[in-house]
Short mmCIF file of C-alpha atoms and ligand atoms in Angstrom, two decimals:
data_model
loop_
_atom_site.label_atom_id
_atom_site.label_comp_id
_atom_site.label_asym_id
_atom_site.label_seq_id
_atom_site.Cartn_x
_atom_site.Cartn_y
_atom_site.Cartn_z
CA MET A 1 -63.25 65.17 46.14
CA SER A 2 -61.47 62.82 48.52
CA ASP A 3 -57.64 62.68 48.49
CA LEU A 4 -57.69 59.26 49.99
CA PRO A 5 -55.43 56.56 48.18
CA VAL A 6 -57.57 54.52 45.94
CA PHE A 7 -57.12 50.62 45.46
CA ARG A 8 -58.53 48.68 42.53
CA ASN A 9 -59.14 45.05 41.72
CA TYR A 10 -56.64 43.60 39.39
CA ILE A 11 -58.13 41.29 36.53
CA ASN A 12 -56.09 40.08 33.57
CA GLY A 13 -53.11 42.10 34.30
CA GLU A 14 -55.11 45.20 34.63
CA PHE A 15 -56.28 47.54 37.40
CA VAL A 16 -59.99 47.73 36.70
CA GLU A 17 -62.65 50.44 37.55
CA SER A 18 -65.24 48.66 39.80
CA SER A 19 -68.92 49.67 39.81
CA GLN A 20 -68.78 50.06 43.35
CA GLN A 21 -66.18 51.28 46.07
CA TYR A 22 -66.34 52.20 49.70
CA GLU A 23 -64.06 53.97 52.36
CA SER A 24 -61.79 51.55 54.25
CA ILE A 25 -61.60 52.33 58.00
CA ASN A 26 -58.39 52.46 59.95
CA PRO A 27 -59.14 50.87 63.24
CA ALA A 28 -56.69 52.72 65.30
CA THR A 29 -58.29 56.17 64.47
CA GLY A 30 -61.79 55.03 63.45
CA LEU A 31 -61.48 57.20 60.41
CA ALA A 32 -61.53 56.28 56.53
CA TRP A 33 -58.12 56.06 55.14
CA ALA A 34 -58.46 54.58 51.58
CA ILE A 35 -60.97 53.91 48.98
CA VAL A 36 -61.38 50.21 48.06
CA PRO A 37 -63.26 48.33 45.45
CA VAL A 38 -66.38 46.04 45.57
CA ALA A 39 -66.14 43.08 42.91
CA ASP A 40 -69.69 42.43 41.77
CA LYS A 41 -70.80 39.15 40.29
CA ALA A 42 -69.69 39.92 36.69
CA GLU A 43 -66.21 41.36 37.91
CA SER A 44 -65.92 38.12 39.91
CA GLU A 45 -66.84 35.92 36.92
CA ALA A 46 -64.46 38.05 34.68
CA ALA A 47 -61.62 37.21 37.22
CA VAL A 48 -62.10 33.61 37.03
CA GLU A 49 -62.48 33.58 33.15
CA SER A 50 -59.21 35.66 32.98
CA ALA A 51 -57.34 33.02 35.22
CA HIS A 52 -58.82 30.20 33.07
CA ARG A 53 -57.67 31.95 29.72
CA ALA A 54 -54.21 32.24 31.30
CA PHE A 55 -54.07 28.55 32.47
CA VAL A 56 -54.85 27.41 29.02
CA SER A 57 -52.65 29.88 27.17
CA PRO A 58 -49.51 28.67 25.59
CA GLU A 59 -47.44 31.39 27.33
CA TRP A 60 -48.20 29.94 30.72
CA ALA A 61 -49.14 26.33 30.01
CA ARG A 62 -45.65 25.89 28.04
CA MET A 63 -43.64 27.92 30.52
CA THR A 64 -41.18 25.59 32.11
CA ALA A 65 -41.19 25.04 35.93
CA THR A 66 -37.86 26.58 36.19
CA GLU A 67 -39.25 29.89 34.66
CA ARG A 68 -42.17 29.92 36.92
CA GLY A 69 -39.89 29.59 39.69
CA LYS A 70 -37.80 32.44 38.36
CA LEU A 71 -40.92 34.61 38.25
CA LEU A 72 -41.76 33.73 41.87
CA PHE A 73 -38.06 34.65 42.92
CA ARG A 74 -38.45 38.11 41.18
CA LEU A 75 -41.67 38.48 43.03
CA ALA A 76 -40.14 37.70 46.26
CA ASP A 77 -37.20 40.22 45.67
CA ILE A 78 -39.95 42.88 44.77
CA MET A 79 -41.84 41.98 47.88
CA ALA A 80 -38.61 42.34 49.89
CA GLU A 81 -38.08 45.82 48.45
CA ASN A 82 -41.50 47.04 49.12
CA SER A 83 -41.93 45.24 52.60
CA ASP A 84 -42.11 48.51 54.45
CA VAL A 85 -44.96 49.74 52.23
CA LEU A 86 -46.94 46.63 52.51
CA ALA A 87 -46.37 46.49 56.14
CA ALA A 88 -47.49 49.98 56.61
CA ILE A 89 -50.68 49.32 54.59
CA GLU A 90 -51.37 46.26 56.58
CA THR A 91 -51.21 48.25 59.79
CA LYS A 92 -53.42 51.03 58.53
CA ASP A 93 -56.01 48.77 57.34
CA THR A 94 -56.07 46.29 60.17
CA GLY A 95 -54.59 47.86 63.02
CA LYS A 96 -51.95 45.28 63.55
CA ILE A 97 -48.86 46.77 65.02
CA ILE A 98 -46.23 47.83 62.65
CA ARG A 99 -43.28 45.90 64.31
CA GLU A 100 -45.40 42.60 63.62
CA THR A 101 -46.51 43.59 60.19
CA ARG A 102 -42.87 44.37 59.18
CA ALA A 103 -41.43 41.20 60.63
CA GLN A 104 -44.08 39.26 59.05
CA VAL A 105 -43.91 40.71 55.68
CA ALA A 106 -40.20 40.28 55.66
CA TYR A 107 -40.39 36.58 56.60
CA ILE A 108 -43.17 35.98 54.07
CA CYS A 109 -40.56 36.62 51.11
CA GLU A 110 -39.01 33.48 52.47
CA TYR A 111 -42.17 31.53 51.89
CA VAL A 112 -42.21 32.88 48.47
CA ARG A 113 -38.61 31.79 47.65
CA TYR A 114 -39.10 28.30 49.21
CA PHE A 115 -41.91 27.54 46.78
CA ALA A 116 -40.08 29.27 43.99
CA GLY A 117 -37.12 26.92 44.58
CA LEU A 118 -39.50 23.94 44.73
CA ALA A 119 -41.12 24.74 41.44
CA ASP A 120 -38.59 22.58 39.25
CA LYS A 121 -38.05 19.94 41.86
CA VAL A 122 -41.29 17.88 41.38
CA GLU A 123 -40.31 14.78 39.80
CA GLY A 124 -42.52 12.01 37.99
CA THR A 125 -42.30 8.30 38.63
CA HIS A 126 -41.66 5.37 36.39
CA LEU A 127 -43.55 2.15 37.20
CA PRO A 128 -42.46 -1.50 37.06
CA ILE A 129 -45.66 -2.24 35.40
CA ASP A 130 -47.13 -5.77 35.28
CA LYS A 131 -47.63 -5.88 31.42
CA GLN A 132 -45.24 -6.67 28.73
CA ASP A 133 -44.04 -4.07 26.19
CA MET A 134 -45.41 -1.44 28.30
CA GLU A 135 -43.74 1.68 29.54
CA VAL A 136 -45.86 3.43 32.34
CA PHE A 137 -44.84 6.63 34.22
CA LEU A 138 -46.59 9.23 36.30
CA ARG A 139 -46.59 13.02 35.57
CA ARG A 140 -47.70 15.63 38.05
CA GLU A 141 -49.71 18.38 36.41
CA PRO A 142 -51.17 21.64 37.85
CA ILE A 143 -54.62 20.98 39.05
CA GLY A 144 -56.12 23.95 37.36
CA VAL A 145 -57.59 27.49 38.34
CA VAL A 146 -57.55 28.12 41.97
CA ALA A 147 -59.83 30.36 44.16
CA ALA A 148 -58.24 31.37 47.16
CA ILE A 149 -60.10 33.09 49.98
CA ILE A 150 -58.19 35.40 52.41
CA PRO A 151 -59.41 36.75 55.61
CA TRP A 152 -58.42 40.16 57.05
CA ASN A 153 -55.89 38.83 59.80
CA SER A 154 -52.20 37.88 58.64
CA GLN A 155 -53.36 38.40 54.94
CA MET A 156 -49.92 38.63 53.23
CA PHE A 157 -48.94 35.49 54.99
CA LEU A 158 -52.18 33.52 54.33
CA ALA A 159 -51.96 34.69 50.79
CA ALA A 160 -48.29 33.61 50.26
CA THR A 161 -49.08 30.08 51.76
CA LYS A 162 -51.65 29.68 48.92
CA PHE A 163 -50.12 31.48 45.75
CA GLY A 164 -46.51 30.33 46.46
CA PRO A 165 -47.38 26.51 46.13
CA ALA A 166 -50.12 27.17 43.49
CA ILE A 167 -48.20 29.42 41.16
CA ALA A 168 -45.08 27.07 41.56
CA ALA A 169 -47.16 23.92 40.60
CA GLY A 170 -48.33 25.91 37.37
CA CYS A 171 -51.78 26.89 38.37
CA THR A 172 -53.43 30.33 37.83
CA MET A 173 -55.63 31.95 40.48
CA VAL A 174 -58.11 34.31 41.69
CA MET A 175 -57.37 35.54 45.27
CA LYS A 176 -60.23 37.24 46.86
CA ALA A 177 -59.05 39.76 49.84
CA SER A 178 -61.43 40.34 52.86
CA GLU A 179 -64.02 42.96 52.55
CA GLU A 180 -62.99 44.09 56.21
CA ALA A 181 -59.32 44.98 55.09
CA PRO A 182 -58.51 44.52 51.54
CA ALA A 183 -55.86 47.01 50.97
CA PRO A 184 -52.66 45.01 51.55
CA LEU A 185 -53.64 42.41 48.89
CA LEU A 186 -54.59 45.05 46.52
CA GLU A 187 -51.31 46.78 46.90
CA PHE A 188 -49.71 43.32 46.67
CA ALA A 189 -51.32 43.25 42.99
CA ARG A 190 -49.09 46.19 42.12
CA LEU A 191 -45.95 43.95 42.79
CA VAL A 192 -47.35 41.01 40.85
CA ASP A 193 -47.68 43.31 38.12
CA GLU A 194 -44.25 44.68 38.45
CA ALA A 195 -42.95 40.91 38.61
CA GLY A 196 -44.22 40.35 35.05
CA PHE A 197 -46.33 37.39 35.27
CA PRO A 198 -48.52 36.89 32.12
CA PRO A 199 -51.85 38.67 32.20
CA GLY A 200 -54.50 36.47 34.16
CA VAL A 201 -52.05 34.32 36.15
CA PHE A 202 -52.83 36.16 39.24
CA ASN A 203 -56.14 37.96 39.59
CA ILE A 204 -56.71 39.87 43.02
CA VAL A 205 -60.10 40.82 43.83
CA SER A 206 -61.99 42.28 46.93
CA GLY A 207 -65.58 42.02 47.40
CA TYR A 208 -68.38 40.61 49.60
CA GLY A 209 -69.16 36.86 50.48
CA GLN A 210 -72.27 36.56 48.26
CA ASP A 211 -71.36 38.29 44.98
CA CYS A 212 -67.68 37.73 44.95
CA GLY A 213 -66.74 34.76 47.38
CA LYS A 214 -69.50 32.57 46.48
CA VAL A 215 -69.16 33.31 42.79
CA ILE A 216 -65.59 32.36 42.60
CA THR A 217 -65.82 29.29 44.77
CA SER A 218 -68.77 27.84 42.86
CA HIS A 219 -67.63 28.78 39.37
CA PRO A 220 -67.38 25.75 37.01
CA LEU A 221 -63.89 27.01 35.83
CA ILE A 222 -62.48 26.53 39.24
CA SER A 223 -60.69 23.30 40.03
CA ARG A 224 -59.20 23.96 43.60
CA ILE A 225 -60.48 26.20 46.61
CA ALA A 226 -58.07 27.27 49.33
CA PHE A 227 -59.92 28.96 52.09
CA THR A 228 -58.90 30.50 55.27
CA GLY A 229 -61.64 31.97 57.52
CA GLY A 230 -64.30 30.78 60.05
CA PRO A 231 -66.00 27.53 60.19
CA GLU A 232 -69.41 28.89 59.41
CA THR A 233 -68.22 30.47 55.95
CA ALA A 234 -66.20 27.15 55.55
CA ARG A 235 -69.57 25.19 55.35
CA HIS A 236 -70.87 27.52 52.68
CA VAL A 237 -67.64 27.25 50.69
CA ILE A 238 -68.00 23.30 50.85
CA HIS A 239 -71.68 23.80 49.51
CA ASN A 240 -70.27 25.91 46.71
CA SER A 241 -67.66 23.30 45.83
CA ALA A 242 -70.57 21.02 45.20
CA GLU A 243 -71.06 23.00 41.99
CA ASN A 244 -67.67 22.49 40.52
CA LEU A 245 -66.39 19.50 42.55
CA ALA A 246 -63.10 21.48 43.31
CA ASP A 247 -60.76 20.14 45.57
CA VAL A 248 -60.79 22.05 48.97
CA SER A 249 -58.37 22.91 51.85
CA LEU A 250 -59.66 24.77 54.85
CA GLU A 251 -57.66 26.66 57.63
CA LEU A 252 -60.45 27.71 60.06
CA GLY A 253 -58.55 28.69 63.34
CA GLY A 254 -58.76 27.12 66.75
CA LYS A 255 -58.91 27.06 70.56
CA SER A 256 -55.39 25.94 71.04
CA PRO A 257 -54.34 24.47 74.37
CA VAL A 258 -51.19 25.46 76.13
CA ILE A 259 -50.39 23.03 78.74
CA VAL A 260 -47.78 23.94 81.43
CA PHE A 261 -46.42 21.32 83.86
CA ASP A 262 -45.10 22.17 87.34
CA ASP A 263 -41.46 21.22 86.30
CA VAL A 264 -41.05 24.49 84.34
CA ASP A 265 -38.83 27.56 85.09
CA VAL A 266 -41.81 29.95 85.09
CA ASP A 267 -39.79 33.02 84.38
CA SER A 268 -38.37 31.29 81.17
CA MET A 269 -41.75 30.60 79.67
CA ILE A 270 -44.08 33.38 80.48
CA ASN A 271 -43.19 35.12 77.26
CA GLY A 272 -44.26 32.04 75.28
CA ILE A 273 -47.80 32.19 76.76
CA VAL A 274 -48.01 36.02 76.31
CA ALA A 275 -46.86 35.72 72.63
CA GLY A 276 -49.19 32.92 72.10
CA ILE A 277 -52.34 34.91 73.21
CA PHE A 278 -51.71 38.53 72.97
CA GLY A 279 -49.58 38.49 69.72
CA ALA A 280 -51.54 40.12 67.01
CA THR A 281 -54.10 41.19 69.71
CA GLY A 282 -55.28 37.47 69.86
CA GLN A 283 -56.35 37.84 66.09
CA SER A 284 -54.38 34.54 65.21
CA CYS A 285 -55.70 31.27 64.19
CA VAL A 286 -53.04 29.75 66.40
CA ALA A 287 -53.68 31.83 69.49
CA GLY A 288 -53.01 29.80 72.62
CA SER A 289 -56.14 30.77 74.12
CA ARG A 290 -56.62 28.00 76.64
CA LEU A 291 -53.78 27.91 79.29
CA ILE A 292 -54.07 24.38 80.98
CA VAL A 293 -51.74 24.82 83.99
CA HIS A 294 -50.71 22.57 86.72
CA ARG A 295 -52.32 23.35 89.99
CA ASN A 296 -48.96 23.62 91.77
CA VAL A 297 -47.82 26.51 89.75
CA LYS A 298 -51.06 28.21 88.99
CA ASP A 299 -50.71 30.94 91.44
CA GLU A 300 -47.31 31.78 90.35
CA ILE A 301 -47.99 31.74 86.75
CA LEU A 302 -51.08 33.78 87.05
CA SER A 303 -49.39 36.57 89.06
CA LYS A 304 -46.49 36.76 86.76
CA LEU A 305 -48.96 36.79 83.67
CA LYS A 306 -51.13 39.49 85.11
CA ALA A 307 -47.97 41.62 85.84
CA LYS A 308 -46.86 41.06 82.13
CA ALA A 309 -50.24 41.72 80.67
CA GLU A 310 -50.62 44.91 82.45
CA SER A 311 -47.21 46.20 81.37
CA ILE A 312 -47.85 45.72 77.77
CA LEU A 313 -47.36 48.99 75.93
CA ILE A 314 -50.77 49.90 74.24
CA GLY A 315 -50.84 52.54 71.67
CA ASP A 316 -50.65 53.56 68.02
CA PRO A 317 -50.09 50.66 65.94
CA GLU A 318 -48.00 52.71 63.27
CA LEU A 319 -45.33 53.56 65.96
CA MET A 320 -42.49 51.01 66.38
CA GLU A 321 -42.48 50.97 70.17
CA THR A 322 -45.97 50.07 70.42
CA GLU A 323 -46.55 46.43 71.54
CA TYR A 324 -50.26 46.14 71.55
CA GLY A 325 -52.76 47.75 68.93
CA PRO A 326 -56.61 47.72 68.49
CA LEU A 327 -58.69 44.92 66.97
CA ALA A 328 -59.69 44.96 63.32
CA THR A 329 -63.39 45.66 63.72
CA VAL A 330 -66.18 46.97 66.12
CA ALA A 331 -67.80 43.71 65.51
CA GLN A 332 -64.71 41.74 66.88
CA VAL A 333 -64.70 43.98 70.09
CA GLU A 334 -68.41 43.45 70.67
CA LYS A 335 -68.20 39.76 70.30
CA ILE A 336 -65.41 39.50 72.78
CA GLU A 337 -67.27 41.86 75.26
CA ARG A 338 -70.22 39.59 74.95
CA ILE A 339 -68.21 36.30 75.47
CA VAL A 340 -66.27 37.64 78.44
CA ALA A 341 -69.43 38.99 80.01
CA GLU A 342 -71.22 35.51 79.59
CA SER A 343 -68.20 33.82 81.00
CA ILE A 344 -68.03 36.01 84.29
CA ALA A 345 -71.74 35.57 84.66
CA ALA A 346 -71.23 31.60 84.71
CA GLY A 347 -68.53 31.94 87.35
CA ALA A 348 -65.08 32.86 85.61
CA THR A 349 -63.00 35.12 87.62
CA LEU A 350 -61.48 38.27 85.94
CA VAL A 351 -57.79 38.27 86.63
CA THR A 352 -56.94 41.37 84.61
CA GLY A 353 -58.46 43.39 81.52
CA GLY A 354 -62.01 42.66 80.59
CA LYS A 355 -62.68 45.92 79.24
CA ARG A 356 -61.71 48.68 76.66
CA PRO A 357 -58.68 50.71 77.89
CA GLU A 358 -59.87 54.26 78.99
CA ASP A 359 -57.59 56.07 76.75
CA TYR A 360 -59.15 54.37 73.79
CA ALA A 361 -62.69 53.74 75.00
CA ASP A 362 -64.15 55.10 71.73
CA ARG A 363 -62.18 52.73 69.52
CA THR A 364 -61.55 49.08 68.76
CA TYR A 365 -59.14 48.33 71.47
CA TYR A 366 -59.49 45.72 74.17
CA LEU A 367 -57.10 45.20 77.27
CA PRO A 368 -55.04 42.00 77.24
CA THR A 369 -57.64 39.83 79.41
CA ILE A 370 -56.97 36.86 81.63
CA LEU A 371 -60.01 34.95 83.03
CA ASP A 372 -59.65 32.13 85.58
CA CYS A 373 -62.10 29.53 84.28
CA SER A 374 -60.89 26.75 86.55
CA ASN A 375 -64.35 26.41 88.17
CA VAL A 376 -66.23 26.73 84.87
CA GLU A 377 -64.62 24.50 82.31
CA ASP A 378 -67.57 24.90 79.79
CA ALA A 379 -67.54 28.82 80.02
CA SER A 380 -68.16 30.52 76.69
CA SER A 381 -64.61 31.70 76.48
CA VAL A 382 -63.32 28.11 76.84
CA THR A 383 -65.27 26.71 74.14
CA ASN A 384 -65.53 29.46 71.51
CA GLU A 385 -62.79 31.11 69.51
CA LEU A 386 -62.98 34.65 70.40
CA PHE A 387 -60.25 35.59 67.86
CA GLY A 388 -59.14 38.23 70.51
CA PRO A 389 -56.80 38.80 73.51
CA VAL A 390 -58.41 36.67 76.11
CA LEU A 391 -56.91 33.75 77.87
CA SER A 392 -58.96 31.41 79.59
CA VAL A 393 -57.23 29.53 82.35
CA LEU A 394 -58.04 25.86 83.49
CA THR A 395 -56.02 23.73 85.93
CA PHE A 396 -55.08 20.02 86.09
CA ASP A 397 -53.40 17.46 88.57
CA THR A 398 -52.36 14.70 86.37
CA GLU A 399 -51.35 14.16 82.87
CA GLU A 400 -54.31 12.42 81.77
CA GLU A 401 -56.39 15.29 82.99
CA ALA A 402 -54.38 17.58 81.00
CA VAL A 403 -54.73 15.65 77.84
CA ALA A 404 -58.46 15.33 78.31
CA ILE A 405 -58.96 19.11 78.94
CA ALA A 406 -56.67 19.97 75.92
CA ASN A 407 -58.67 17.62 73.65
CA ASN A 408 -62.07 18.88 74.82
CA THR A 409 -62.69 20.97 71.94
CA ARG A 410 -64.06 20.97 68.34
CA PHE A 411 -60.91 22.43 67.06
CA GLY A 412 -57.43 21.04 66.58
CA LEU A 413 -54.90 23.53 64.88
CA ALA A 414 -52.12 23.92 67.30
CA GLY A 415 -50.92 23.16 71.01
CA GLY A 416 -48.08 23.98 73.17
CA VAL A 417 -46.48 21.98 75.94
CA PHE A 418 -44.13 23.38 78.60
CA THR A 419 -42.18 20.77 80.40
CA LYS A 420 -38.50 19.83 81.17
CA ASN A 421 -39.33 16.07 81.04
CA ILE A 422 -38.50 14.74 77.65
CA SER A 423 -40.62 11.66 77.94
CA ARG A 424 -43.53 13.34 79.04
CA ALA A 425 -43.10 15.77 76.14
CA HIS A 426 -43.27 12.88 73.58
CA ARG A 427 -46.43 11.47 75.27
CA MET A 428 -47.99 14.82 74.87
CA ILE A 429 -46.99 15.11 71.32
CA ARG A 430 -48.76 11.88 70.53
CA ALA A 431 -51.86 12.67 72.69
CA ILE A 432 -52.54 16.19 71.51
CA ARG A 433 -55.04 16.35 68.76
CA SER A 434 -53.82 19.13 66.58
CA GLY A 435 -52.05 19.82 63.35
CA VAL A 436 -48.94 21.53 65.11
CA VAL A 437 -47.57 20.87 68.56
CA TRP A 438 -44.83 23.31 70.00
CA VAL A 439 -42.81 22.01 72.95
CA ASN A 440 -41.12 24.75 75.08
CA THR A 441 -41.96 27.30 72.52
CA TYR A 442 -45.16 28.85 70.79
CA ARG A 443 -46.09 30.51 67.56
CA VAL A 444 -42.96 29.54 65.44
CA ILE A 445 -43.60 28.81 61.74
CA SER A 446 -41.42 28.09 58.53
CA PRO A 447 -42.38 27.58 54.89
CA MET A 448 -40.97 24.10 55.23
CA ALA A 449 -43.41 23.00 57.92
CA PRO A 450 -46.73 21.85 57.02
CA PHE A 451 -49.56 23.90 58.88
CA GLY A 452 -53.20 22.92 59.26
CA GLY A 453 -55.83 21.34 61.54
CA PHE A 454 -57.84 18.56 62.67
CA GLY A 455 -61.75 18.66 63.39
CA GLU A 456 -63.22 22.10 62.96
CA SER A 457 -59.86 23.59 62.34
CA GLY A 458 -60.19 22.28 58.89
CA TYR A 459 -58.30 20.25 56.52
CA GLY A 460 -55.34 20.15 53.97
CA ARG A 461 -51.83 21.61 55.04
CA GLU A 462 -50.16 24.76 53.91
CA GLY A 463 -46.51 24.97 53.79
CA GLY A 464 -43.97 22.11 53.13
CA ILE A 465 -43.63 20.04 49.94
CA GLN A 466 -47.08 18.31 50.27
CA SER A 467 -48.68 21.66 50.02
CA LEU A 468 -47.25 22.15 46.54
CA LEU A 469 -48.35 18.59 45.40
CA ASP A 470 -51.93 19.46 46.64
CA TYR A 471 -52.09 21.78 43.81
CA MET A 472 -51.32 19.07 41.33
CA ARG A 473 -52.95 15.96 39.89
CA THR A 474 -51.27 12.71 38.89
CA LYS A 475 -51.55 11.55 35.24
CA SER A 476 -50.61 8.05 34.37
CA VAL A 477 -49.05 7.66 30.98
CA TRP A 478 -49.11 4.30 29.26
CA ILE A 479 -46.65 3.70 26.15
CA ASN A 480 -46.93 0.61 24.16
CA THR A 481 -43.41 -0.02 22.93
CA SER A 482 -44.15 -3.36 20.87
CA GLU A 483 -43.96 -3.49 17.13
CA GLU A 484 -46.60 -6.16 16.99
CA PRO A 485 -50.05 -5.17 15.76
CA ILE A 486 -52.64 -4.54 18.51
CA PRO A 487 -54.50 -8.00 19.09
CA ASP A 488 -58.10 -8.19 18.08
CA PRO A 489 -60.02 -7.55 21.27
CA TYR A 490 -62.67 -10.12 20.29
CA LYS A 491 -60.28 -13.08 19.83
CA MET A 492 -59.41 -15.22 22.86
CA ARG A 493 -55.66 -15.64 23.21
O1 TXE B 501 -64.49 35.34 58.52
P1 TXE B 501 -65.32 34.82 57.38
P2 TXE B 501 -64.85 36.52 59.54
C1 TXE B 501 -62.72 33.09 62.64
C2 TXE B 501 -62.66 33.93 63.66
C3 TXE B 501 -63.51 35.19 63.37
C4 TXE B 501 -64.66 34.31 62.49
C5 TXE B 501 -65.49 35.16 61.69
O2 TXE B 501 -63.24 33.35 64.73
O3 TXE B 501 -64.14 35.79 64.54
O4 TXE B 501 -63.99 33.24 62.02
O5 TXE B 501 -64.50 35.97 60.75
C6 TXE B 501 -65.31 35.41 52.71
N1 TXE B 501 -68.19 32.03 49.85
N2 TXE B 501 -61.51 33.31 61.65
O6 TXE B 501 -66.26 36.92 59.34
O7 TXE B 501 -66.65 35.37 57.20
C7 TXE B 501 -65.02 36.60 53.19
O8 TXE B 501 -65.60 37.51 52.26
C8 TXE B 501 -67.02 32.25 49.81
C9 TXE B 501 -60.48 32.42 61.92
O9 TXE B 501 -63.75 37.65 59.16
O10 TXE B 501 -65.14 33.40 57.45
C10 TXE B 501 -63.78 36.67 53.54
O11 TXE B 501 -62.87 37.00 52.48
N3 TXE B 501 -66.22 33.13 50.46
C11 TXE B 501 -59.55 32.69 60.70
C12 TXE B 501 -63.54 35.22 54.05
O12 TXE B 501 -64.48 34.37 53.43
C13 TXE B 501 -66.93 33.84 51.56
C14 TXE B 501 -59.36 33.88 60.05
C15 TXE B 501 -63.36 34.92 55.39
O13 TXE B 501 -64.52 35.50 56.09
C16 TXE B 501 -68.34 33.59 51.49
C17 TXE B 501 -60.67 34.68 59.98
C18 TXE B 501 -69.13 32.79 50.61
N4 TXE B 501 -70.37 32.53 51.00
C19 TXE B 501 -61.72 34.36 60.76
N5 TXE B 501 -68.87 34.53 52.70
C20 TXE B 501 -58.20 31.95 60.86
N6 TXE B 501 -58.19 30.68 60.33
O14 TXE B 501 -57.36 32.44 61.18
C21 TXE B 501 -67.72 35.06 53.28
N7 TXE B 501 -66.63 34.79 52.40
#
């Protein structure tokens, strides 16, 4: 018998025995480290039904917004107490380095607290209506049962940006973890259980796209879908939502530009570019994967970036000193290898990396890689999201050229601008078509700041007050205050 830790799906306040399980692989070792469940069709349907029962139950439906907020505050405290455990599990399951998962999980508690505090701040409106003897006011009510689909990267973060506003708004939900690395979210279910939410408010399941993802996103009891993943799956999700006409929000990654003008102090901004592309081994939706650099500073920046990339400490993601770990799956590495090879064949020049590190050749590691694509602006690495540690470098001479290159993408999630010229910075902020623009910084986030994209990066925003309102619907209420009988509708007045 295996002595690996066992994780279970969490439905209706219970950890359930699934009909199927499999071994989850630690990408750093290539070895199985945990047993994880597979929600089949029936289990996935049971999760949605449980969320619906909870949604209409008096215990949840009559709970005040203040009480919902208190439950979320309690959950945030429990998450903070358990943040090292959550981080360690995320590191084992995804290979993301422990110093990143610890910092991220600790900050995620602030996301939960932000939405906990907002729960009872949503106000209705009184209308100065154009009818006599009528009082009209607007109520904001929870939209219903939410299906949240989470990918394997930054899971706890992507979960919190969905369950925070959804639960604060009064919705109930089914969250689906990614089959690639479901353990962190299933561990999180234990914390939800400890926080004391009524059974069925939170259901957390893992399973495959067809039998779980499709089932929950097309289920007639679902009113809202919050999806993070790739654009191809997003198209399936939109089709699924045609079944239940649920509202959909999509966060689909990007091909984000980082534009560097020739007035910058190169030494002070190299770390921004490095964090943007090599943080999380490039497996980040906001990865600054296209460096668009002014021709005058290209050589200096490339040589400094190369030196920095080659000095990053690669190693065991579970050690605090490690700066750079493996990718999450073999498929990820193979995709990157293919796209890098295609780009070099098309004329891109390899500046550094471009292969698996020798010490880890049998595992899912891939070196921090820089490709000079200034002669091949349509190289595969420039146009496709690799979701890995590959920086494609392009050059420009004029501001107009920089904008044209930056916007030459189907995506539009994030963008970075490095310049000391404040007027130019403002022109770039207006010109870049993306949901986030960072000026002289990169990859900074906050629960207060909306996050989401344009184009193939999806729609809807996560974070900020609007994201809470997006889990609500407006109800118009009409009250007749007259003592007069209601006039006969068939008599002309
Ligand atoms: O994501 P998928 P994958 C990008 C990135 C990556 C590519 C594919 O480029 O290489 O997408 O990644 C569930 N109905 N991003 O394959 O397949 C699935 O089980 C409902 C960017 O990991 O999109 C998983 O839980 N759900 C991104 C989730 O969708 C379905 C993060 C995401 O899986 C489904 C991840 C269906 N029919 C990938 N089929 C970002 N925005 O950061 C699958 N799923």
